[in-house]
CSV table of C-alpha atoms in Angstrom, one decimal:
chain,number,residue,atom,x,y,z
X,213,MET,CA,-17.1,-136.2,-70.5
X,214,SER,CA,-20.7,-135.1,-71.0
X,215,PHE,CA,-24.1,-136.4,-70.3
X,216,VAL,CA,-27.7,-135.4,-71.1
X,217,SER,CA,-29.5,-134.6,-67.8
X,218,PRO,CA,-33.0,-135.7,-67.2
X,219,ALA,CA,-34.9,-133.7,-64.6
X,220,LEU,CA,-34.3,-135.4,-61.3
X,221,GLY,CA,-37.3,-137.3,-60.0
X,222,THR,CA,-38.6,-138.3,-63.5
X,223,ASP,CA,-38.3,-141.7,-65.1
X,224,PRO,CA,-35.3,-143.4,-62.8
X,225,ARG,CA,-33.6,-144.9,-65.9
X,226,PRO,CA,-30.6,-144.7,-66.5
X,227,THR,CA,-30.5,-146.3,-63.0
X,228,GLY,CA,-28.3,-145.9,-60.0
X,229,ALA,CA,-26.2,-148.7,-61.0
X,230,ALA,CA,-25.4,-147.0,-64.3
X,231,ALA,CA,-24.5,-143.8,-62.4
X,232,VAL,CA,-22.0,-145.9,-60.3
X,233,ARG,CA,-20.4,-147.3,-63.3
X,234,ALA,CA,-19.9,-143.8,-64.8
X,235,LEU,CA,-18.3,-142.8,-61.4
X,236,ARG,CA,-15.9,-145.5,-61.4
X,237,ASP,CA,-14.7,-144.4,-64.9
X,238,ALA,CA,-14.4,-140.7,-63.7
X,239,VAL,CA,-13.3,-140.7,-60.1
X,240,PRO,CA,-10.2,-142.6,-58.8
X,241,ALA,CA,-11.8,-143.8,-55.5
X,242,VAL,CA,-15.3,-145.2,-55.4
X,243,HIS,CA,-16.3,-147.7,-52.8
X,244,LEU,CA,-19.0,-150.2,-53.2
X,245,PRO,CA,-21.2,-151.9,-50.7
X,246,GLY,CA,-19.5,-155.0,-49.2
X,247,THR,CA,-16.1,-153.4,-49.4
X,248,ASP,CA,-14.0,-152.4,-46.5
X,249,GLY,CA,-13.8,-148.9,-47.7
X,250,TYR,CA,-17.5,-148.6,-48.0
X,251,ALA,CA,-17.7,-149.8,-44.4
X,252,ARG,CA,-15.3,-147.4,-43.0
X,253,LEU,CA,-16.6,-144.3,-44.7
X,254,THR,CA,-20.2,-145.0,-43.9
X,255,ALA,CA,-19.7,-145.3,-40.2
X,256,THR,CA,-21.5,-142.6,-38.1
X,257,SER,CA,-21.0,-141.5,-34.6
X,258,ASN,CA,-24.5,-142.4,-33.8
X,259,LEU,CA,-25.1,-146.2,-33.9
X,260,THR,CA,-28.6,-146.0,-34.6
X,261,ARG,CA,-28.3,-144.0,-37.9
X,262,ARG,CA,-27.1,-146.2,-40.5
X,263,VAL,CA,-25.9,-144.8,-43.9
X,264,SER,CA,-26.4,-147.1,-46.9
X,265,PRO,CA,-25.7,-145.2,-50.2
X,266,LEU,CA,-25.4,-146.7,-53.7
X,267,ALA,CA,-21.7,-146.0,-53.4
X,268,VAL,CA,-19.1,-143.9,-51.7
X,269,VAL,CA,-16.9,-141.3,-53.4
X,270,GLU,CA,-13.6,-140.7,-51.4
X,271,ALA,CA,-12.8,-137.2,-52.6
X,272,THR,CA,-9.3,-136.2,-52.9
X,273,GLY,CA,-10.1,-132.8,-54.3
X,274,ALA,CA,-12.7,-130.5,-55.5
X,275,ALA,CA,-12.4,-131.9,-59.1
X,276,ASP,CA,-13.9,-135.3,-57.6
X,277,VAL,CA,-16.7,-133.6,-55.7
X,278,SER,CA,-17.6,-131.9,-59.2
X,279,ALA,CA,-17.3,-134.9,-61.2
X,280,THR,CA,-19.8,-136.8,-58.8
X,281,LEU,CA,-22.4,-134.1,-58.8
X,282,ARG,CA,-22.3,-133.6,-62.5
X,283,ILE,CA,-22.8,-137.4,-63.1
X,284,ALA,CA,-25.4,-137.7,-60.5
X,285,ALA,CA,-27.3,-134.9,-62.1
X,286,ALA,CA,-27.0,-136.8,-65.4
X,287,PHE,CA,-28.3,-140.0,-64.1
X,288,GLY,CA,-31.0,-138.5,-61.9
X,289,VAL,CA,-29.6,-139.6,-58.5
X,290,GLN,CA,-28.9,-137.3,-55.4
X,291,VAL,CA,-25.8,-136.9,-53.5
X,292,GLY,CA,-25.3,-136.7,-49.8
X,293,VAL,CA,-22.0,-135.7,-47.9
X,294,GLN,CA,-20.2,-137.0,-44.8
X,295,SER,CA,-16.9,-136.2,-43.2
X,296,THR,CA,-16.6,-137.3,-39.6
X,297,GLY,CA,-20.0,-139.2,-39.3
X,298,HIS,CA,-21.2,-136.6,-36.8
X,299,GLY,CA,-25.0,-135.5,-37.4
X,300,ALA,CA,-26.0,-138.2,-39.9
X,301,THR,CA,-29.7,-138.1,-40.4
X,302,GLU,CA,-30.3,-139.5,-44.0
X,303,GLU,CA,-30.1,-143.3,-44.9
X,304,MET,CA,-29.1,-142.3,-48.5
X,305,ARG,CA,-30.3,-145.6,-49.9
X,306,ASP,CA,-30.8,-144.3,-53.4
X,307,ALA,CA,-28.3,-141.7,-53.2
X,308,LEU,CA,-24.4,-141.5,-53.6
X,309,LEU,CA,-22.3,-140.2,-50.7
X,310,VAL,CA,-19.2,-137.8,-51.2
X,311,HIS,CA,-16.8,-138.4,-48.2
X,312,THR,CA,-14.5,-135.4,-47.6
X,313,ALA,CA,-12.3,-136.9,-44.9
X,314,ALA,CA,-9.3,-136.9,-47.3
X,315,LEU,CA,-9.5,-133.1,-47.8
X,316,ASP,CA,-7.3,-132.5,-44.8
X,317,GLU,CA,-5.2,-129.4,-45.6
X,318,LEU,CA,-4.8,-126.9,-42.7
X,319,THR,CA,-2.7,-123.7,-43.0
X,320,VAL,CA,-2.5,-121.0,-40.3
X,321,HIS,CA,-1.4,-117.5,-41.0
X,322,PRO,CA,-0.7,-116.1,-37.4
X,323,GLU,CA,0.5,-112.7,-38.6
X,324,GLU,CA,-3.0,-112.0,-40.4
X,325,ARG,CA,-4.7,-114.2,-37.7
X,326,TRP,CA,-6.6,-116.5,-40.2
X,327,ALA,CA,-6.5,-120.2,-41.0
X,328,ARG,CA,-7.5,-122.2,-44.2
X,329,VAL,CA,-9.0,-125.4,-43.3
X,330,GLY,CA,-10.2,-128.5,-45.6
X,331,ALA,CA,-13.4,-130.1,-45.4
X,332,GLY,CA,-12.0,-133.2,-43.6
X,333,VAL,CA,-10.4,-131.6,-40.7
X,334,ARG,CA,-11.6,-131.8,-37.2
X,335,TRP,CA,-11.4,-129.0,-34.7
X,336,GLU,CA,-8.9,-130.6,-32.4
X,337,ARG,CA,-6.4,-130.1,-35.4
X,338,VAL,CA,-7.2,-126.7,-35.5
X,339,LEU,CA,-6.8,-125.9,-32.1
X,340,GLU,CA,-3.4,-127.7,-31.8
X,341,ALA,CA,-2.2,-125.5,-34.8
X,342,THR,CA,-3.3,-122.2,-33.5
X,343,ALA,CA,-2.4,-122.7,-29.8
X,344,PRO,CA,1.3,-122.0,-30.4
X,345,HIS,CA,0.5,-118.5,-31.7
X,346,GLY,CA,-1.7,-117.6,-28.8
X,347,LEU,CA,-4.8,-117.5,-31.3
X,348,ALA,CA,-8.0,-119.4,-31.2
X,349,ALA,CA,-10.7,-120.6,-33.5
X,350,LEU,CA,-14.5,-120.5,-32.4
X,351,CYS,CA,-15.2,-124.3,-32.3
X,352,GLY,CA,-18.1,-126.0,-30.6
X,353,SER,CA,-18.2,-128.1,-27.4
X,354,SER,CA,-16.6,-131.1,-29.0
X,355,PRO,CA,-13.4,-130.5,-30.8
X,356,ASP,CA,-14.0,-134.0,-32.3
X,357,VAL,CA,-16.4,-132.9,-34.7
X,358,GLY,CA,-15.5,-131.6,-38.2
X,359,VAL,CA,-14.8,-128.0,-38.9
X,360,VAL,CA,-17.1,-127.5,-42.1
X,361,GLY,CA,-20.2,-129.2,-40.5
X,362,LEU,CA,-20.2,-127.0,-37.6
X,363,LEU,CA,-19.7,-123.8,-39.4
X,364,THR,CA,-22.3,-124.5,-42.0
X,365,GLY,CA,-24.9,-125.0,-39.2
X,366,GLY,CA,-23.9,-121.8,-37.4
X,367,GLY,CA,-21.9,-123.2,-34.5
X,368,LEU,CA,-22.6,-122.6,-30.9
X,369,GLY,CA,-19.6,-123.1,-28.9
X,370,PRO,CA,-18.4,-122.7,-25.2
X,371,VAL,CA,-17.6,-119.0,-25.6
X,372,ALA,CA,-20.7,-118.2,-27.9
X,373,ARG,CA,-22.1,-115.6,-25.6
X,374,SER,CA,-18.8,-113.7,-25.5
X,375,HIS,CA,-17.7,-114.2,-29.4
X,376,GLY,CA,-21.0,-115.0,-31.3
X,377,LEU,CA,-21.5,-117.8,-33.7
X,378,SER,CA,-18.7,-119.8,-35.2
X,379,SER,CA,-19.9,-119.1,-38.5
X,380,ASP,CA,-19.5,-115.5,-38.0
X,381,THR,CA,-15.8,-115.8,-38.2
X,382,VAL,CA,-15.9,-117.4,-41.9
X,383,ARG,CA,-14.0,-115.3,-44.4
X,384,ALA,CA,-14.5,-117.6,-47.4
X,385,PHE,CA,-15.9,-120.9,-48.6
X,386,GLU,CA,-14.6,-123.1,-51.4
X,387,VAL,CA,-17.7,-124.9,-52.5
X,388,VAL,CA,-19.0,-127.1,-55.3
X,389,THR,CA,-22.7,-126.1,-56.0
X,390,GLY,CA,-25.3,-128.5,-57.2
X,391,ASP,CA,-24.5,-127.7,-60.8
X,392,GLY,CA,-21.0,-129.1,-60.4
X,393,VAL,CA,-19.2,-125.6,-60.4
X,394,LEU,CA,-16.4,-125.0,-58.0
X,395,ARG,CA,-16.8,-121.6,-56.7
X,396,ARG,CA,-15.0,-119.3,-54.1
X,397,VAL,CA,-17.6,-117.5,-52.0
X,398,THR,CA,-17.0,-114.5,-49.9
X,399,PRO,CA,-19.0,-111.4,-48.9
X,400,ASP,CA,-18.1,-109.8,-52.1
X,401,GLU,CA,-18.0,-113.0,-54.4
X,402,HIS,CA,-21.5,-114.6,-54.5
X,403,PRO,CA,-22.7,-113.0,-51.5
X,404,ASP,CA,-26.1,-114.6,-51.9
X,405,LEU,CA,-24.2,-117.9,-51.4
X,406,PHE,CA,-22.2,-116.8,-48.4
X,407,TRP,CA,-25.3,-115.7,-46.7
X,408,GLY,CA,-26.7,-119.2,-47.5
X,409,LEU,CA,-23.8,-121.3,-46.6
X,410,ARG,CA,-23.6,-119.9,-42.9
X,411,GLY,CA,-26.5,-121.7,-41.4
X,412,GLY,CA,-27.9,-123.4,-44.4
X,413,LYS,CA,-25.9,-126.7,-43.8
X,414,GLY,CA,-25.5,-128.5,-47.2
X,415,THR,CA,-28.5,-127.1,-48.9
X,416,LEU,CA,-26.4,-125.2,-51.4
X,417,GLY,CA,-23.3,-127.1,-52.1
X,418,ILE,CA,-20.6,-129.5,-50.9
X,419,VAL,CA,-17.9,-127.4,-49.2
X,420,THR,CA,-14.4,-128.4,-49.9
X,421,ALA,CA,-12.4,-125.9,-47.8
X,422,VAL,CA,-13.1,-122.8,-45.6
X,423,GLU,CA,-11.2,-119.9,-44.5
X,424,ILE,CA,-11.7,-118.6,-40.9
X,425,ASP,CA,-10.6,-115.7,-38.9
X,426,LEU,CA,-8.8,-116.4,-35.6
X,427,ILE,CA,-9.0,-114.5,-32.4
X,428,GLU,CA,-6.3,-113.7,-29.7
X,429,LEU,CA,-7.5,-115.9,-26.9
X,430,PRO,CA,-4.7,-118.1,-25.5
X,431,GLU,CA,-6.5,-119.2,-22.3
X,432,LEU,CA,-9.8,-118.6,-20.4
X,433,TYR,CA,-11.2,-119.3,-17.0
X,434,ALA,CA,-13.4,-122.3,-17.6
X,435,GLY,CA,-14.3,-125.8,-16.7
X,436,GLY,CA,-17.1,-127.8,-15.0
X,437,LEU,CA,-18.9,-128.3,-11.7
X,438,TRP,CA,-20.3,-131.5,-10.6
X,439,PHE,CA,-22.8,-131.8,-7.8
X,440,ALA,CA,-24.0,-134.8,-6.1
X,441,GLU,CA,-27.6,-135.7,-6.2
X,442,ALA,CA,-28.7,-134.2,-2.9
X,443,ASP,CA,-27.6,-130.8,-4.2
X,444,VAL,CA,-29.0,-130.9,-7.7
X,445,PRO,CA,-32.3,-129.1,-6.8
X,446,ALA,CA,-30.6,-126.0,-5.0
X,447,VAL,CA,-27.8,-125.8,-7.5
X,448,LEU,CA,-30.1,-125.9,-10.6
X,449,ARG,CA,-32.5,-123.3,-9.2
X,450,THR,CA,-29.6,-121.0,-8.4
X,451,TRP,CA,-28.4,-121.5,-11.8
X,452,GLY,CA,-31.6,-120.7,-13.3
X,453,ARG,CA,-31.5,-117.2,-11.5
X,454,TRP,CA,-27.7,-116.9,-12.0
X,455,CYS,CA,-28.1,-116.9,-15.8
X,456,GLU,CA,-30.2,-114.0,-15.9
X,457,LEU,CA,-27.6,-111.9,-14.2
X,458,LEU,CA,-24.5,-113.2,-16.0
X,459,PRO,CA,-22.6,-110.8,-18.3
X,460,GLU,CA,-22.1,-111.9,-22.0
X,461,GLU,CA,-18.4,-112.6,-21.0
X,462,GLY,CA,-19.8,-115.9,-19.5
X,463,THR,CA,-21.1,-118.8,-21.4
X,464,THR,CA,-22.9,-121.6,-19.4
X,465,SER,CA,-25.1,-124.5,-19.4
X,466,ALA,CA,-26.3,-127.0,-16.8
X,467,ALA,CA,-26.9,-130.8,-17.6
X,468,VAL,CA,-28.8,-133.1,-15.3
X,469,MET,CA,-26.9,-136.4,-15.8
X,470,ARG,CA,-27.5,-140.1,-15.1
X,471,LEU,CA,-24.2,-141.7,-15.4
X,472,PRO,CA,-24.0,-145.5,-15.6
X,473,ASP,CA,-22.3,-147.3,-12.3
X,474,MET,CA,-19.2,-148.4,-14.6
X,475,ASP,CA,-15.8,-147.3,-15.8
X,476,PRO,CA,-14.7,-144.7,-17.3
X,477,PHE,CA,-17.1,-142.7,-15.3
X,478,PRO,CA,-15.6,-141.2,-12.0
X,479,ALA,CA,-16.6,-143.1,-9.0
X,480,PRO,CA,-18.3,-140.1,-7.0
X,481,LEU,CA,-20.8,-139.6,-10.0
X,482,ARG,CA,-21.8,-143.0,-10.9
X,483,GLY,CA,-25.1,-144.5,-10.5
X,484,GLN,CA,-26.9,-141.3,-9.2
X,485,VAL,CA,-28.4,-138.2,-10.5
X,486,THR,CA,-25.9,-135.4,-10.8
X,487,LEU,CA,-25.8,-131.9,-12.2
X,488,HIS,CA,-22.8,-130.7,-14.4
X,489,VAL,CA,-22.5,-126.8,-14.5
X,490,ARG,CA,-20.4,-125.9,-17.5
X,491,PHE,CA,-18.8,-122.4,-17.6
X,492,ALA,CA,-16.5,-120.4,-19.8
X,493,TRP,CA,-15.3,-116.8,-18.9
X,494,THR,CA,-13.4,-115.0,-21.5
X,495,GLY,CA,-12.8,-111.8,-19.4
X,496,ASP,CA,-10.5,-111.1,-16.4
X,497,PRO,CA,-10.1,-114.7,-14.5
X,498,ALA,CA,-10.5,-112.8,-11.2
X,499,VAL,CA,-13.9,-111.6,-12.3
X,500,GLY,CA,-14.9,-114.8,-13.7
X,501,GLU,CA,-14.0,-116.5,-10.3
X,502,GLU,CA,-16.3,-114.1,-8.6
X,503,MET,CA,-19.0,-114.8,-11.0
X,504,VAL,CA,-19.0,-118.6,-10.4
X,505,ARG,CA,-18.8,-118.1,-6.6
X,506,ALA,CA,-22.5,-117.9,-6.5
X,507,ILE,CA,-22.8,-121.6,-7.8
X,508,ARG,CA,-19.9,-122.8,-5.7
X,509,ALA,CA,-21.4,-121.3,-2.6
X,510,VAL,CA,-24.7,-123.4,-2.9
X,511,ALA,CA,-23.1,-126.5,-2.1
X,512,ALA,CA,-19.6,-128.1,-2.4
X,513,PRO,CA,-19.0,-129.7,-5.8
X,514,VAL,CA,-18.0,-133.3,-6.2
X,515,LEU,CA,-15.7,-132.4,-8.8
X,516,ASP,CA,-14.5,-128.9,-9.7
X,517,THR,CA,-12.3,-128.4,-12.9
X,518,VAL,CA,-12.9,-124.5,-13.2
X,519,GLY,CA,-9.8,-122.6,-13.4
X,520,VAL,CA,-7.6,-121.0,-15.9
X,521,MET,CA,-7.0,-123.2,-18.8
X,522,PRO,CA,-5.5,-123.1,-22.3
X,523,TYR,CA,-8.1,-122.4,-24.8
X,524,ALA,CA,-7.0,-125.4,-26.7
X,525,ALA,CA,-8.2,-127.6,-24.0
X,526,LEU,CA,-11.8,-126.2,-24.0
X,527,GLY,CA,-13.2,-129.7,-24.8
X,528,ALA,CA,-12.9,-130.4,-21.4
X,529,ILE,CA,-15.7,-127.9,-20.4
X,530,HIS,CA,-18.5,-130.2,-21.8
X,531,ALA,CA,-16.4,-133.4,-21.8
X,532,ASP,CA,-18.5,-134.8,-24.5
X,533,PRO,CA,-18.0,-138.5,-25.4
X,534,VAL,CA,-16.0,-139.2,-28.6
X,535,ASP,CA,-16.7,-143.0,-29.1
X,536,PRO,CA,-19.7,-144.0,-31.3
X,537,LEU,CA,-23.0,-144.7,-29.2
X,538,PRO,CA,-26.6,-145.8,-29.9
X,539,LEU,CA,-28.4,-142.5,-29.1
X,540,HIS,CA,-31.7,-141.0,-29.2
X,541,GLU,CA,-31.4,-137.0,-29.3
X,542,SER,CA,-34.1,-134.3,-29.1
X,543,HIS,CA,-33.7,-130.6,-29.0
X,544,HIS,CA,-35.9,-127.6,-28.5
X,545,LEU,CA,-35.4,-123.8,-28.3
X,546,LEU,CA,-36.6,-121.8,-25.2
X,547,HIS,CA,-37.5,-118.2,-24.8
X,548,GLY,CA,-36.7,-118.1,-21.1
X,549,PHE,CA,-35.8,-120.5,-18.2
X,550,GLY,CA,-35.1,-118.9,-14.8
X,551,VAL,CA,-36.1,-120.3,-11.5
X,552,ASP,CA,-39.5,-121.7,-12.8
X,553,GLY,CA,-38.0,-123.5,-15.5
X,554,ALA,CA,-35.5,-125.1,-13.2
X,555,ASP,CA,-38.4,-126.3,-10.9
X,556,ARG,CA,-40.1,-127.9,-13.9
X,557,LEU,CA,-37.1,-129.5,-15.1
X,558,LEU,CA,-36.5,-131.1,-11.6
X,559,GLU,CA,-40.2,-132.4,-11.9
X,560,LEU,CA,-39.3,-134.0,-15.1
X,561,VAL,CA,-35.9,-135.3,-14.7
X,562,GLY,CA,-34.5,-134.5,-11.2
X,563,PRO,CA,-33.7,-136.8,-8.2
X,564,GLY,CA,-36.2,-139.3,-7.3
X,565,VAL,CA,-38.1,-139.1,-10.8
X,566,ASP,CA,-37.7,-142.4,-12.9
X,567,SER,CA,-36.1,-141.3,-16.3
X,568,ALA,CA,-34.2,-143.2,-18.9
X,569,LEU,CA,-32.4,-140.1,-20.3
X,570,ALA,CA,-28.6,-140.0,-19.7
X,571,VAL,CA,-28.4,-136.2,-20.3
X,572,VAL,CA,-30.8,-133.3,-20.3
X,573,GLU,CA,-28.8,-130.1,-20.9
X,574,VAL,CA,-30.1,-126.4,-20.7
X,575,ARG,CA,-27.8,-124.1,-22.5
X,576,GLN,CA,-27.9,-120.4,-22.1
X,577,LEU,CA,-27.7,-118.6,-25.5
X,578,GLY,CA,-28.0,-114.8,-26.0
X,579,GLY,CA,-24.9,-112.4,-25.6
X,580,ARG,CA,-23.2,-111.8,-29.0
X,581,VAL,CA,-25.1,-114.7,-30.7
X,582,ARG,CA,-27.6,-112.3,-31.4
X,583,GLU,CA,-25.3,-110.1,-33.4
X,584,GLY,CA,-23.3,-110.7,-36.7
X,585,GLU,CA,-24.0,-110.2,-40.2
X,586,PRO,CA,-27.3,-111.5,-41.7
X,587,CYS,CA,-27.0,-115.3,-42.5
X,588,ALA,CA,-29.3,-118.3,-42.9
X,589,TYR,CA,-29.0,-119.2,-39.2
X,590,ALA,CA,-32.4,-118.4,-38.3
X,591,HIS,CA,-32.9,-118.2,-34.6
X,592,ARG,CA,-30.2,-115.9,-33.2
X,593,ASP,CA,-32.8,-114.4,-30.8
X,594,ALA,CA,-33.3,-117.9,-28.9
X,595,ALA,CA,-32.8,-117.5,-25.0
X,596,TYR,CA,-31.8,-120.9,-24.3
X,597,SER,CA,-31.8,-124.6,-25.7
X,598,VAL,CA,-32.6,-127.8,-24.3
X,599,PHE,CA,-30.7,-131.0,-25.3
X,600,ALA,CA,-32.0,-134.4,-24.4
X,601,VAL,CA,-29.8,-137.6,-24.7
X,602,GLY,CA,-30.6,-141.4,-24.1
X,603,LEU,CA,-28.8,-144.5,-24.7
X,604,MET,CA,-30.7,-146.7,-27.3
X,605,ILE,CA,-30.0,-150.1,-25.8
X,606,PRO,CA,-32.8,-152.7,-26.2
X,607,GLU,CA,-33.9,-152.7,-22.6
X,608,VAL,CA,-34.8,-149.2,-22.4
X,609,ALA,CA,-35.1,-147.9,-25.9
X,610,GLN,CA,-39.0,-147.3,-25.9
X,611,VAL,CA,-38.8,-145.6,-22.5
X,612,VAL,CA,-35.9,-143.3,-23.9
X,613,THR,CA,-38.2,-141.9,-26.7
X,614,ARG,CA,-41.0,-141.7,-24.3
X,615,ASP,CA,-39.1,-139.7,-21.8
X,616,ALA,CA,-37.8,-137.4,-24.5
X,617,ALA,CA,-41.4,-136.5,-25.4
X,618,ARG,CA,-42.5,-136.2,-21.9
X,619,VAL,CA,-39.7,-133.6,-21.3
X,620,ALA,CA,-40.6,-131.7,-24.5
X,621,ASP,CA,-44.2,-131.6,-23.4
X,622,GLY,CA,-43.5,-130.7,-19.9
X,623,LEU,CA,-41.3,-127.7,-20.9
X,624,GLY,CA,-44.1,-126.4,-23.5
X,625,PRO,CA,-44.6,-123.1,-21.6
X,626,TRP,CA,-40.9,-122.2,-22.1
X,627,VAL,CA,-40.6,-123.8,-25.6
X,628,ALA,CA,-39.8,-121.4,-28.6
X,629,GLU,CA,-40.5,-122.2,-32.3
X,630,GLY,CA,-37.6,-123.3,-34.4
X,631,GLY,CA,-34.4,-125.4,-33.8
X,632,LEU,CA,-30.7,-125.3,-34.5
X,633,PRO,CA,-29.4,-126.8,-37.7
X,634,ASN,CA,-26.6,-128.8,-35.8
X,635,PHE,CA,-28.9,-130.0,-33.2
X,636,THR,CA,-32.2,-130.9,-34.8
X,637,ASP,CA,-32.3,-134.7,-35.3
X,638,ALA,CA,-34.5,-134.9,-38.5
X,639,ALA,CA,-34.2,-134.8,-42.2
X,640,GLY,CA,-35.9,-133.4,-45.3
X,641,THR,CA,-38.9,-131.1,-44.7
X,642,ALA,CA,-39.2,-132.1,-41.0
X,643,TRP,CA,-35.6,-130.7,-40.6
X,644,ALA,CA,-36.0,-127.7,-42.8
X,645,ASP,CA,-39.5,-126.5,-41.3
X,646,ARG,CA,-37.8,-126.6,-37.7
X,647,VAL,CA,-34.6,-124.7,-38.4
X,648,PHE,CA,-35.6,-122.1,-40.9
X,649,THR,CA,-38.2,-119.5,-40.7
X,650,PRO,CA,-40.6,-119.3,-43.8
X,651,LEU,CA,-38.6,-116.2,-45.0
X,652,VAL,CA,-35.1,-118.0,-44.9
X,653,ALA,CA,-36.4,-121.2,-46.3
X,654,ARG,CA,-37.9,-119.2,-49.3
X,655,ARG,CA,-34.7,-117.6,-50.0
X,656,LEU,CA,-32.7,-120.7,-49.7
X,657,ARG,CA,-35.2,-122.3,-52.1
X,658,THR,CA,-34.7,-119.9,-54.5
X,659,LEU,CA,-30.8,-120.2,-54.4
X,660,ALA,CA,-31.1,-123.8,-54.5
X,661,ARG,CA,-33.0,-123.7,-57.7
X,662,THR,CA,-30.5,-121.5,-59.2
X,663,TYR,CA,-27.3,-123.0,-58.2
X,664,ASP,CA,-28.6,-126.6,-58.3
X,665,PRO,CA,-31.2,-126.8,-61.2
X,666,ALA,CA,-31.4,-130.6,-61.2
X,667,GLY,CA,-31.9,-130.8,-57.5
X,668,VAL,CA,-28.9,-133.2,-57.0
X,669,LEU,CA,-28.1,-132.1,-53.4
X,670,LEU,CA,-29.8,-134.3,-51.0
X,671,ALA,CA,-29.6,-131.9,-48.1
X,672,ALA,CA,-31.7,-129.4,-50.1
X,673,ARG,CA,-34.7,-131.5,-50.5
X,674,GLY,CA,-36.5,-130.1,-47.4
X,675,VAL,CA,-36.1,-126.5,-48.6
X,676,ARG,CA,-37.1,-127.2,-52.1
X,677,ALA,CA,-40.3,-128.9,-51.0
X,678,ALA,CA,-41.1,-126.4,-48.2
């Protein structure tokens, strides 16, 4: 099959409809609007994010991805990608969607301590497969998300300070670049792409499989401490100071929570402002217990789940929800926090403050996150991040967005430039300008023009326009 390829962004004829007709002749599974397959594959984890592409290609292998990209280039349309539905930011109205959930291969090589993972695999499967061997994969706080999406965005997990970015464990990518060519990418094969795929998200291609190193970490000392409303101020101030003294074997975050007074939330936490201190220690558990004693000593936790746990259970540390919800999310990097930052956060969302935000989390970074080989992840030096979430139900939607902006403005003295690829809820140039430094964006733009000359990849439009 061959096509004459016009430059993307010129005369839209041949139309998207013609591209879809060509796809149906070339790819086995193409789902159109109005079908059950289309509805299933365009579903997202954030119910406020609607994905409405021209058609969905349910990829069964790299050949389907390659054919889609070549046809898209020929007919002047762009292509987005989705697997689990997490992190959706683009509507894709004039684009095609490649869905990779069917690329579900998973092979663990315990003797050599590495695994090969398809683009449709979620972290929970990797954790289950590696646990019998006493091995661990550096996943994020939620094992429900996809492996590839986390890795291409860098990946900040519950043990990031002791073990670095998740993307630092990547050995190889198999990726179809925008020109439709399947490439194996390693530090030695296409090293420029290897640099850009770690932290560059989907700007350089659609990853079909990844190979990652595993670490020997069968268990860790970890969990969560929940504190009642009366104790939130004292505990948060102590946490702000404690972080400045915490060795890199410990990774922690603190979340001011406002949980509804309903199931499935535990009765002691409902209908009040609470503080959830998350903690993971990868060193000697006895030392970890000494470290967290400073937090336990401030007040008696309402719930205390911190103890020795299997690494495969680390999703319980943050206890992130897995069901789709209508959410408003905002994120910023901080150059510091400390006691002064804690006091300011209490003024913004603490007890007695009228706030519609369900969660405001401050996560300590640093440690080995600052190390690792150079890659497109641009903000290794950030000290903390803040992440605010509100439920976008009609009664409070406008208040949620206003409160998120109020928190960002109020933390202004601590806010640093930049954002993290997996947390910044934006698209196009707004996303690229935040998550990449000008130097990184310029290098990604050069690579995008080299490997995607027709500008087919929707995720690259931000860096191409920057």
